[in-house]
Tab-separated table of C-alpha atoms in Angstrom:
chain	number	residue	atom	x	y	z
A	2	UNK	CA	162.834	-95.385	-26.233
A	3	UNK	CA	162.562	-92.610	-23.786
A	4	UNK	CA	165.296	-94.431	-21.879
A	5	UNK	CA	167.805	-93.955	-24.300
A	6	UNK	CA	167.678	-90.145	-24.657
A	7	UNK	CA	170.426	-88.507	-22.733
A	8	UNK	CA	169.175	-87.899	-19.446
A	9	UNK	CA	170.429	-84.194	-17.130
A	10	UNK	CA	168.160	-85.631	-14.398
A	11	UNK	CA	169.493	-87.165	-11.597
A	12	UNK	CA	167.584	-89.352	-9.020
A	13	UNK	CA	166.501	-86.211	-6.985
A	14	UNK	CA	165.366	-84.497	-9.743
A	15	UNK	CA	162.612	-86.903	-10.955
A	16	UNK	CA	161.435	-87.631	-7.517
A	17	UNK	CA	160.651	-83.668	-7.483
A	18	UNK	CA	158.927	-84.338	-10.586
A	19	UNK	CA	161.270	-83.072	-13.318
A	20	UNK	CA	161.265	-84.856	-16.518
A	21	UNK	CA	161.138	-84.663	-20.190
A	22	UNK	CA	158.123	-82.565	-21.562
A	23	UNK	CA	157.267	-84.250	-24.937
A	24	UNK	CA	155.919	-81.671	-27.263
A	25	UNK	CA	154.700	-81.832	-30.875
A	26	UNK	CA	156.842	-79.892	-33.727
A	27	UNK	CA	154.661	-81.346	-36.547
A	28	UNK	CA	152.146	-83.725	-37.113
A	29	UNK	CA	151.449	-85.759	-40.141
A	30	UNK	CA	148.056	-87.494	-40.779
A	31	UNK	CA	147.144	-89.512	-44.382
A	32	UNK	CA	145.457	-91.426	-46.007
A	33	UNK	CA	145.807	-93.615	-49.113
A	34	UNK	CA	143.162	-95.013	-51.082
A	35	UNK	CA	144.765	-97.766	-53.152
A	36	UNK	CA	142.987	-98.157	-57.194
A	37	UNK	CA	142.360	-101.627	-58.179
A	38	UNK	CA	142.759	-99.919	-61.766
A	39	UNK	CA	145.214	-97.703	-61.510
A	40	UNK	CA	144.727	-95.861	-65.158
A	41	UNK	CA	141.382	-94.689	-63.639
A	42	UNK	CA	142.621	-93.250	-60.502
A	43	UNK	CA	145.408	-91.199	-62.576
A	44	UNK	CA	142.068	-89.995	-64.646
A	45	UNK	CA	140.433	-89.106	-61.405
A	46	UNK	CA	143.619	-87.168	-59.730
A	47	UNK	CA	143.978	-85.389	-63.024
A	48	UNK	CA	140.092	-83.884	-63.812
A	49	UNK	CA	140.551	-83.503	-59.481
A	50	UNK	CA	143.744	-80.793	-60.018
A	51	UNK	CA	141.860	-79.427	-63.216
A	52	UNK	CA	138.274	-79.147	-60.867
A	53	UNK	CA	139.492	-77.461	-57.645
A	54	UNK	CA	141.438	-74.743	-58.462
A	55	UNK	CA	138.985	-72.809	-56.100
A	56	UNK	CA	140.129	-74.871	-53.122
A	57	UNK	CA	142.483	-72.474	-51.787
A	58	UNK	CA	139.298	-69.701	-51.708
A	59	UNK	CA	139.199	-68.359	-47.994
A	60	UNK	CA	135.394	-69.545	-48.225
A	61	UNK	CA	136.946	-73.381	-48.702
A	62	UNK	CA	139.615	-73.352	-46.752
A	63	UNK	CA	137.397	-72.375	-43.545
A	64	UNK	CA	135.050	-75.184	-44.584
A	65	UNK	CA	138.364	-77.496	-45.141
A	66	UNK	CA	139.559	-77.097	-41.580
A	67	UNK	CA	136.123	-76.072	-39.895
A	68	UNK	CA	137.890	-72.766	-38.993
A	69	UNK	CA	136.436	-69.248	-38.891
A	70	UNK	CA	138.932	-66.895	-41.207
A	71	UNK	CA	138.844	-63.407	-41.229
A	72	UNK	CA	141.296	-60.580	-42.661
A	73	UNK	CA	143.803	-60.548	-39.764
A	74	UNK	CA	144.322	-64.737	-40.610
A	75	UNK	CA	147.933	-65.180	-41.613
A	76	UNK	CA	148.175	-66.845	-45.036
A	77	UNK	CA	147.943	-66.721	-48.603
A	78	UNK	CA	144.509	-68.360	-49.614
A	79	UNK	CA	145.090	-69.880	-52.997
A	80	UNK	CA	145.209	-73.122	-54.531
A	81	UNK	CA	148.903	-74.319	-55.607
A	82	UNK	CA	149.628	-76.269	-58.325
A	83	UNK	CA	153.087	-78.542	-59.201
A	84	UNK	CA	153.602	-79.823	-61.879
A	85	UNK	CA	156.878	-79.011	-63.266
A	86	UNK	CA	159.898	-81.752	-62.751
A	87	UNK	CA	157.875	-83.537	-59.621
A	88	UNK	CA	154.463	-85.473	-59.147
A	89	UNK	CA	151.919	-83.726	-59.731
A	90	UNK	CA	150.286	-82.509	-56.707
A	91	UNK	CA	147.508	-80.480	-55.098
A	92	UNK	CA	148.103	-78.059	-52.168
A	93	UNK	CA	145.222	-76.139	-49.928
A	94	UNK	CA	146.737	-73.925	-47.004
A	95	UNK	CA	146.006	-72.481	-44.065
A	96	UNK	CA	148.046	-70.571	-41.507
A	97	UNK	CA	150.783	-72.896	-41.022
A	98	UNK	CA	149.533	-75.737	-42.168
A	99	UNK	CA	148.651	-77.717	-45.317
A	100	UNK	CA	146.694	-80.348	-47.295
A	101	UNK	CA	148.742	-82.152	-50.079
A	102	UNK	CA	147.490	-84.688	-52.381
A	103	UNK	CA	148.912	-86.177	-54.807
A	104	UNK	CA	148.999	-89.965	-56.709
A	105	UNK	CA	151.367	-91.919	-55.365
A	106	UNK	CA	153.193	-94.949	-57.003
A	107	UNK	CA	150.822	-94.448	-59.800
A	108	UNK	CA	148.547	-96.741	-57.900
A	109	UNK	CA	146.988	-94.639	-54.870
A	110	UNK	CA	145.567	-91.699	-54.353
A	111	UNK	CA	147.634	-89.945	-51.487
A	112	UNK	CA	145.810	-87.032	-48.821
A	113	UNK	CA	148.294	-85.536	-46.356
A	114	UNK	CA	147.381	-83.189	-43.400
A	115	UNK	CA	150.765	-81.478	-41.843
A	116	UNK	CA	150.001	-79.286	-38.822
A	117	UNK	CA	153.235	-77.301	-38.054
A	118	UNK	CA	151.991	-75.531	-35.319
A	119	UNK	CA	149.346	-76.340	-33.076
A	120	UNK	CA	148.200	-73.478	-32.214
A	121	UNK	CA	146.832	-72.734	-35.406
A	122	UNK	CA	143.683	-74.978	-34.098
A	123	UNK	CA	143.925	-73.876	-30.664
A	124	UNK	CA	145.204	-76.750	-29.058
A	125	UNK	CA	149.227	-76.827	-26.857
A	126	UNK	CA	152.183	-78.137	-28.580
A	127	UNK	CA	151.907	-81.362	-25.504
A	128	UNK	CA	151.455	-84.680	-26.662
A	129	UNK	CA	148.420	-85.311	-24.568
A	130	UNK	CA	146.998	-83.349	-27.347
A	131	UNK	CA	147.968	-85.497	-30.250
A	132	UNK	CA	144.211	-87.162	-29.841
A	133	UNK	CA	142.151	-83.885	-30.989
A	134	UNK	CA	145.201	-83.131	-33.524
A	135	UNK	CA	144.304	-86.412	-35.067
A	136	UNK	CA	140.422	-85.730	-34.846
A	137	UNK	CA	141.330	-82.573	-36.708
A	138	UNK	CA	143.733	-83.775	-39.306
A	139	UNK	CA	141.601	-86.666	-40.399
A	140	UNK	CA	138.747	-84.427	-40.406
A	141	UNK	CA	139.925	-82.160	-42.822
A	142	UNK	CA	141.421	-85.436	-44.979
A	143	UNK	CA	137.476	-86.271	-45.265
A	144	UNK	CA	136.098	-83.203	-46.025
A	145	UNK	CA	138.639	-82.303	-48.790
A	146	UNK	CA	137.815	-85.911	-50.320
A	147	UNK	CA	133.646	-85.412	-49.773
A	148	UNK	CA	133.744	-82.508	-51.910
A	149	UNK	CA	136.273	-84.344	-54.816
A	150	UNK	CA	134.131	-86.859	-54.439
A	151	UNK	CA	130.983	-85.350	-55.059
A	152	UNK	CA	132.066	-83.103	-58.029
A	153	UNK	CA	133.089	-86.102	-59.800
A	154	UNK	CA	129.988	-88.433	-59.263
A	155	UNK	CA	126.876	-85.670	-60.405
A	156	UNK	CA	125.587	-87.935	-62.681
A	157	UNK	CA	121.465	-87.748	-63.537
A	158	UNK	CA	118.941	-90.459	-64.415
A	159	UNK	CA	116.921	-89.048	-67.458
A	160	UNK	CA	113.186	-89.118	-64.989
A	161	UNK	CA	115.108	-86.542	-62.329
A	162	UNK	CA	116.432	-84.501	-64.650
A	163	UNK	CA	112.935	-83.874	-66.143
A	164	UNK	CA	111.217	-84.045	-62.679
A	165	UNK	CA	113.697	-80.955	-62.091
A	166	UNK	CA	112.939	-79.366	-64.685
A	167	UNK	CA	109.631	-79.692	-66.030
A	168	UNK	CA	106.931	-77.860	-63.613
A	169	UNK	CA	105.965	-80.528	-60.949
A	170	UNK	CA	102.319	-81.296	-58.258
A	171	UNK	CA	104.495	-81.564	-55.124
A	172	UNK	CA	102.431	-82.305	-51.931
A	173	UNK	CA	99.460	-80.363	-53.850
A	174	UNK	CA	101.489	-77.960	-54.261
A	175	UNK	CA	102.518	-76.603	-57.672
A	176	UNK	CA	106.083	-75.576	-58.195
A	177	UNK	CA	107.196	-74.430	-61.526
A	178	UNK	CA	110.558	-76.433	-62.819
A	179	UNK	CA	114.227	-75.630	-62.671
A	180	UNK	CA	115.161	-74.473	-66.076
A	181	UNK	CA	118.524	-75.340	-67.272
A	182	UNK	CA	118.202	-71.998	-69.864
A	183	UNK	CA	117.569	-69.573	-67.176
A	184	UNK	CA	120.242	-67.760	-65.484
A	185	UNK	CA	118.892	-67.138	-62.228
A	186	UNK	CA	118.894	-71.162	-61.485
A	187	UNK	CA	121.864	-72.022	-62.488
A	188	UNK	CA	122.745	-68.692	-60.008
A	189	UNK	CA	121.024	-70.880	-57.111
A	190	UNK	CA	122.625	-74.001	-58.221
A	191	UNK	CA	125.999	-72.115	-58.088
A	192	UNK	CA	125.300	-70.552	-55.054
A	193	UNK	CA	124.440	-74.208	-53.116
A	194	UNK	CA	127.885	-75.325	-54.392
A	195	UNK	CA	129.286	-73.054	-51.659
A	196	UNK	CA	127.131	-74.052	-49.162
A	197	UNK	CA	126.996	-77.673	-49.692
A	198	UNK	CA	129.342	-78.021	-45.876
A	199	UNK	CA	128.306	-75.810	-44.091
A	200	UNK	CA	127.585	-77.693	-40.607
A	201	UNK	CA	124.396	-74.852	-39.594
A	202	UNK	CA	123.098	-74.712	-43.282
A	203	UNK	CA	122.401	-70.919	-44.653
A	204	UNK	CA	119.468	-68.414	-44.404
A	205	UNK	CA	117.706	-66.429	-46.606
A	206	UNK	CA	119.929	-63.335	-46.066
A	207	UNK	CA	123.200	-65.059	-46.801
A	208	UNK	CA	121.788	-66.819	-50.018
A	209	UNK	CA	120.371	-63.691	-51.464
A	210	UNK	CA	123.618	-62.074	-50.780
A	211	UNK	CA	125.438	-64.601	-52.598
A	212	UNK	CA	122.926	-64.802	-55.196
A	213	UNK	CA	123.370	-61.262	-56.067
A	214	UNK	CA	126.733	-61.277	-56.104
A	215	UNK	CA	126.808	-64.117	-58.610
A	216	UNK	CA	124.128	-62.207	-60.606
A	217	UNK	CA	126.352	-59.204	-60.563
A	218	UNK	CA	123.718	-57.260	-59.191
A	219	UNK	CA	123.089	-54.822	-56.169
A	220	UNK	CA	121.624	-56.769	-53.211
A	221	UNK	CA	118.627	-54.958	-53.039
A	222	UNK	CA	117.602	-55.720	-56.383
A	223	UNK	CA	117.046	-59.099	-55.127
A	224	UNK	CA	114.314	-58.993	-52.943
A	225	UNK	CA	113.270	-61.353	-49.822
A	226	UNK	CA	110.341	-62.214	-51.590
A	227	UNK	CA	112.185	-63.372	-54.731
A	228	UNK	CA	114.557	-65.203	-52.479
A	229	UNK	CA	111.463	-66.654	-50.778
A	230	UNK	CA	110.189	-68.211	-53.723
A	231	UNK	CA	113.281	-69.695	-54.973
A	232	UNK	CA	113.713	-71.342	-51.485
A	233	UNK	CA	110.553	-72.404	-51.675
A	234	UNK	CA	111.185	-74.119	-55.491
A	235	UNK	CA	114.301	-75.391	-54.309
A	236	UNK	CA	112.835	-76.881	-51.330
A	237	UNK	CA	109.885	-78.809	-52.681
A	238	UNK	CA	112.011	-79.675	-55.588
A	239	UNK	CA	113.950	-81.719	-52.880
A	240	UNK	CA	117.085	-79.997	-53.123
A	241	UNK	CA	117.157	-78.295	-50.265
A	242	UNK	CA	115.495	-78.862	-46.771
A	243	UNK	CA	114.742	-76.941	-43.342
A	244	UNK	CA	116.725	-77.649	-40.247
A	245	UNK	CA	114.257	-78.327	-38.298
A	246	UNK	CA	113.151	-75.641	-35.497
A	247	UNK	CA	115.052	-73.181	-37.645
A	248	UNK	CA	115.289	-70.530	-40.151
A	249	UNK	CA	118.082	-71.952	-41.809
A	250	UNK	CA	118.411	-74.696	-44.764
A	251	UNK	CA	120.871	-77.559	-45.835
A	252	UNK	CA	121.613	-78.798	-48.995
A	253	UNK	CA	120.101	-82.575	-49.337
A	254	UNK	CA	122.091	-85.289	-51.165
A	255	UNK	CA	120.405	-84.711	-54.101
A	256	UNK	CA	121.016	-81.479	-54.268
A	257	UNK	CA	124.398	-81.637	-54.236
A	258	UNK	CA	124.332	-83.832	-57.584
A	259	UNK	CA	122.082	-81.601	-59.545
A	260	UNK	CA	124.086	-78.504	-58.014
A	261	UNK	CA	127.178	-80.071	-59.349
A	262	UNK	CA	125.770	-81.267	-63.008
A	263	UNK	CA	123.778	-78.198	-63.857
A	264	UNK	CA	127.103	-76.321	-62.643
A	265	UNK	CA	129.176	-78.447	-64.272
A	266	UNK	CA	127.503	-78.625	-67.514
A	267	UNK	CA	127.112	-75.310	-68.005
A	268	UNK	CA	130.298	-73.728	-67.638
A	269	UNK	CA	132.145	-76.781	-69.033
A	270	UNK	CA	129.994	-77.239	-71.954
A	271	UNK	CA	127.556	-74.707	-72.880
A	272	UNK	CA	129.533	-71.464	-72.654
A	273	UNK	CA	132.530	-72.833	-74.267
A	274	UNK	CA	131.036	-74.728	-77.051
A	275	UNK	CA	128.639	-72.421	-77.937
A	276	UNK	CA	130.991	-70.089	-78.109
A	277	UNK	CA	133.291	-71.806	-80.692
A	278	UNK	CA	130.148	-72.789	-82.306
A	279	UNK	CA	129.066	-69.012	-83.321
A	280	UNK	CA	133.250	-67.767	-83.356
A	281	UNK	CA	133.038	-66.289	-80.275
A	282	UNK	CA	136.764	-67.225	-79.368
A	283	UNK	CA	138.411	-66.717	-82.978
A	284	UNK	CA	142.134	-66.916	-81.343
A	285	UNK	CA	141.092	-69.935	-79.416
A	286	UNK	CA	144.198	-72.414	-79.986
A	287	UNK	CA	142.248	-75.527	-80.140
A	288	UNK	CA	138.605	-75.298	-82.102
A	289	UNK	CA	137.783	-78.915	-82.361
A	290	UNK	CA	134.272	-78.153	-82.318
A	291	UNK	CA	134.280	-75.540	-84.638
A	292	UNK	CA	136.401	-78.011	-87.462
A	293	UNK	CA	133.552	-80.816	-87.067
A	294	UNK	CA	131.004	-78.790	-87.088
A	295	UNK	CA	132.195	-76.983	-90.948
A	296	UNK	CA	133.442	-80.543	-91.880
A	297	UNK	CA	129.686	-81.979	-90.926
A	298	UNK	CA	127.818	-78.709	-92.697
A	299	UNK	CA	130.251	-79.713	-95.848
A	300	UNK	CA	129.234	-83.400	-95.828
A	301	UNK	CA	125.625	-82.222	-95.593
A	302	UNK	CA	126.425	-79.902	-98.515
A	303	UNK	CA	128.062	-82.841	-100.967
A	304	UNK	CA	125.571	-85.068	-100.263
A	305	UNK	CA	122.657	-82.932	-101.415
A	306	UNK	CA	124.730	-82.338	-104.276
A	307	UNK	CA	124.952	-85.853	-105.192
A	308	UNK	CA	121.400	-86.624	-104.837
A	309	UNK	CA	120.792	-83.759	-106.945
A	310	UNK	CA	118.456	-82.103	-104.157
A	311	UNK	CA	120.610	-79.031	-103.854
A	312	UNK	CA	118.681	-75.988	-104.417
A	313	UNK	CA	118.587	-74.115	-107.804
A	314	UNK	CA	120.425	-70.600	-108.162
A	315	UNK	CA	118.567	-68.265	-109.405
């Protein structure tokens, strides 16, 4: 097709080696996963948007497209949203380019890469470097879609959740269990949820800075030694393990499920419910749980009643 471009060369001026220079102005790379049930993949897209509104953190976006980001980056780091008048659709950016996903056709779900400028991954705007551009766009397709995918498959089998957290013999080793009640575990489990791609894992001094961030605490209130022993419960529980000939930790594959359910649970469940439950949110606009549970404590009520077991007045 090159052939057909209009051509200021003349016969000299290629046999000196002049010629067109084919550059890239953007680049494009998808992929489409087609549902055999379509219903279900609209589910999916739809708890996806309402999951990973956090996407657009700078933390994400460097793990995203594997690129450091600091304060000089060029961007804003958020996660955008549209709704309104189009399909729905999820956007993660970073310098001048983008991740959109969306459902398309209302029978695939739809993950687009657009570089605009190559630079923005170090690489010349020549096409001899449309190879690595592709590496890099369909990298950052999968790693978007490992993390969707993994918050929305955290289910637990009944044994692991108690072998998590009941007190366990690991190795001879006794290791007490991973209380779903106590705040400073379901600060770890939060904290692994950042870490879950990191490709050189994390050390103790990065965790415990998270983990006193999450904790809302000064970091030296958090000691090595406490963030020893967690390490050390998280480890033999299996959810994390040691690089080996390091320092540094990963987060195993199940600990990214129980990460994600404990996580998940919580702030989706616990705090919200519990909070209707004892009118914690009196202005909340919808208080389903609130209505069932006064229409069950009424039912209760009238049936004592009619069994004549309610209690006397005295």
């Amino acid at each position: 097709w090159l052939d057909r471009l209009p051509d200021p060369f003349v016969r000299e001026d290629h046999e000196a080696g002049y010629n067109y220079r084919i550059s890239i102005l953007q680049a494009e790379f998808s992929r489409t996963q087609v549902f055999d049930r379509p219903l279900s993949g609209r589910h999916l897209f739809e708890e996806v948007i309402r999951e990973n509104l956090d996407l657009g953190r700078p933390s994400k976006v460097s793990l995203i497209f594997n690129r450091g980001i600091n304060k000089r980056t060029p961007g804003t780091f958020q996660t955008r949203v549209i709704t309104q008048g189009v399909i729905p659709s999820l956007h993660v950016s970073y310098k001048s380019s983008k991740i959109k996903q969306y459902f398309k056709e209302d029978h695939a779900l739809r993950t687009e890469t657009t570089i605009n400028n190559t630079h923005d991954f170090g690489l010349g705007r020549s096409l001899k470097n449309l190879p690595e551009l592709r590496a890099i766009g369909f990298a950052a397709n999968c790693r978007l879609l490992e993390v969707e995918t993994i918050s929305q498959d955290c289910s637990l089998a009944e044994g692991v959740f108690e072998q998590v957290t009941r007190p366990q013999i690991i190795d001879g080793k006794r290791v007490s269990g991973l209380r779903f009640d106590d705040h400073r575990v379901i600060g770890l489990l939060q904290t692994l949820c950042g870490f879950l791609l990191l490709p050189n894992g994390f050390s103790n001094s990065s965790m415990r800075e998270w983990m006193a961030q999450i904790l809302g605490i000064p970091a030296d209130q958090y000691s090595p030694g406490r963030m020893t022993y967690d390490l050390r419960r998280l480890r033999l529980h299996g959810l994390i393990e040691r690089i080996p000939h390091t320092h540094r930790y990963q987060v195993t594959e199940m600990g990214t499920r129980i990460a994600f359910f404990f996580t998940k649970i919580h702030s989706r469940i616990f705090r919200p419910g519990l909070s209707q439950l004892f009118n914690g949110c009196p202005k909340a606009p919808n208080r389903m749980i609130t209505t069932a549970i006064n229409k069950l404590d009424h039912a209760i009520a009238s049936l004592f009643q009619q069994a004549k077991l309610a209690p006397c007045k005295t």
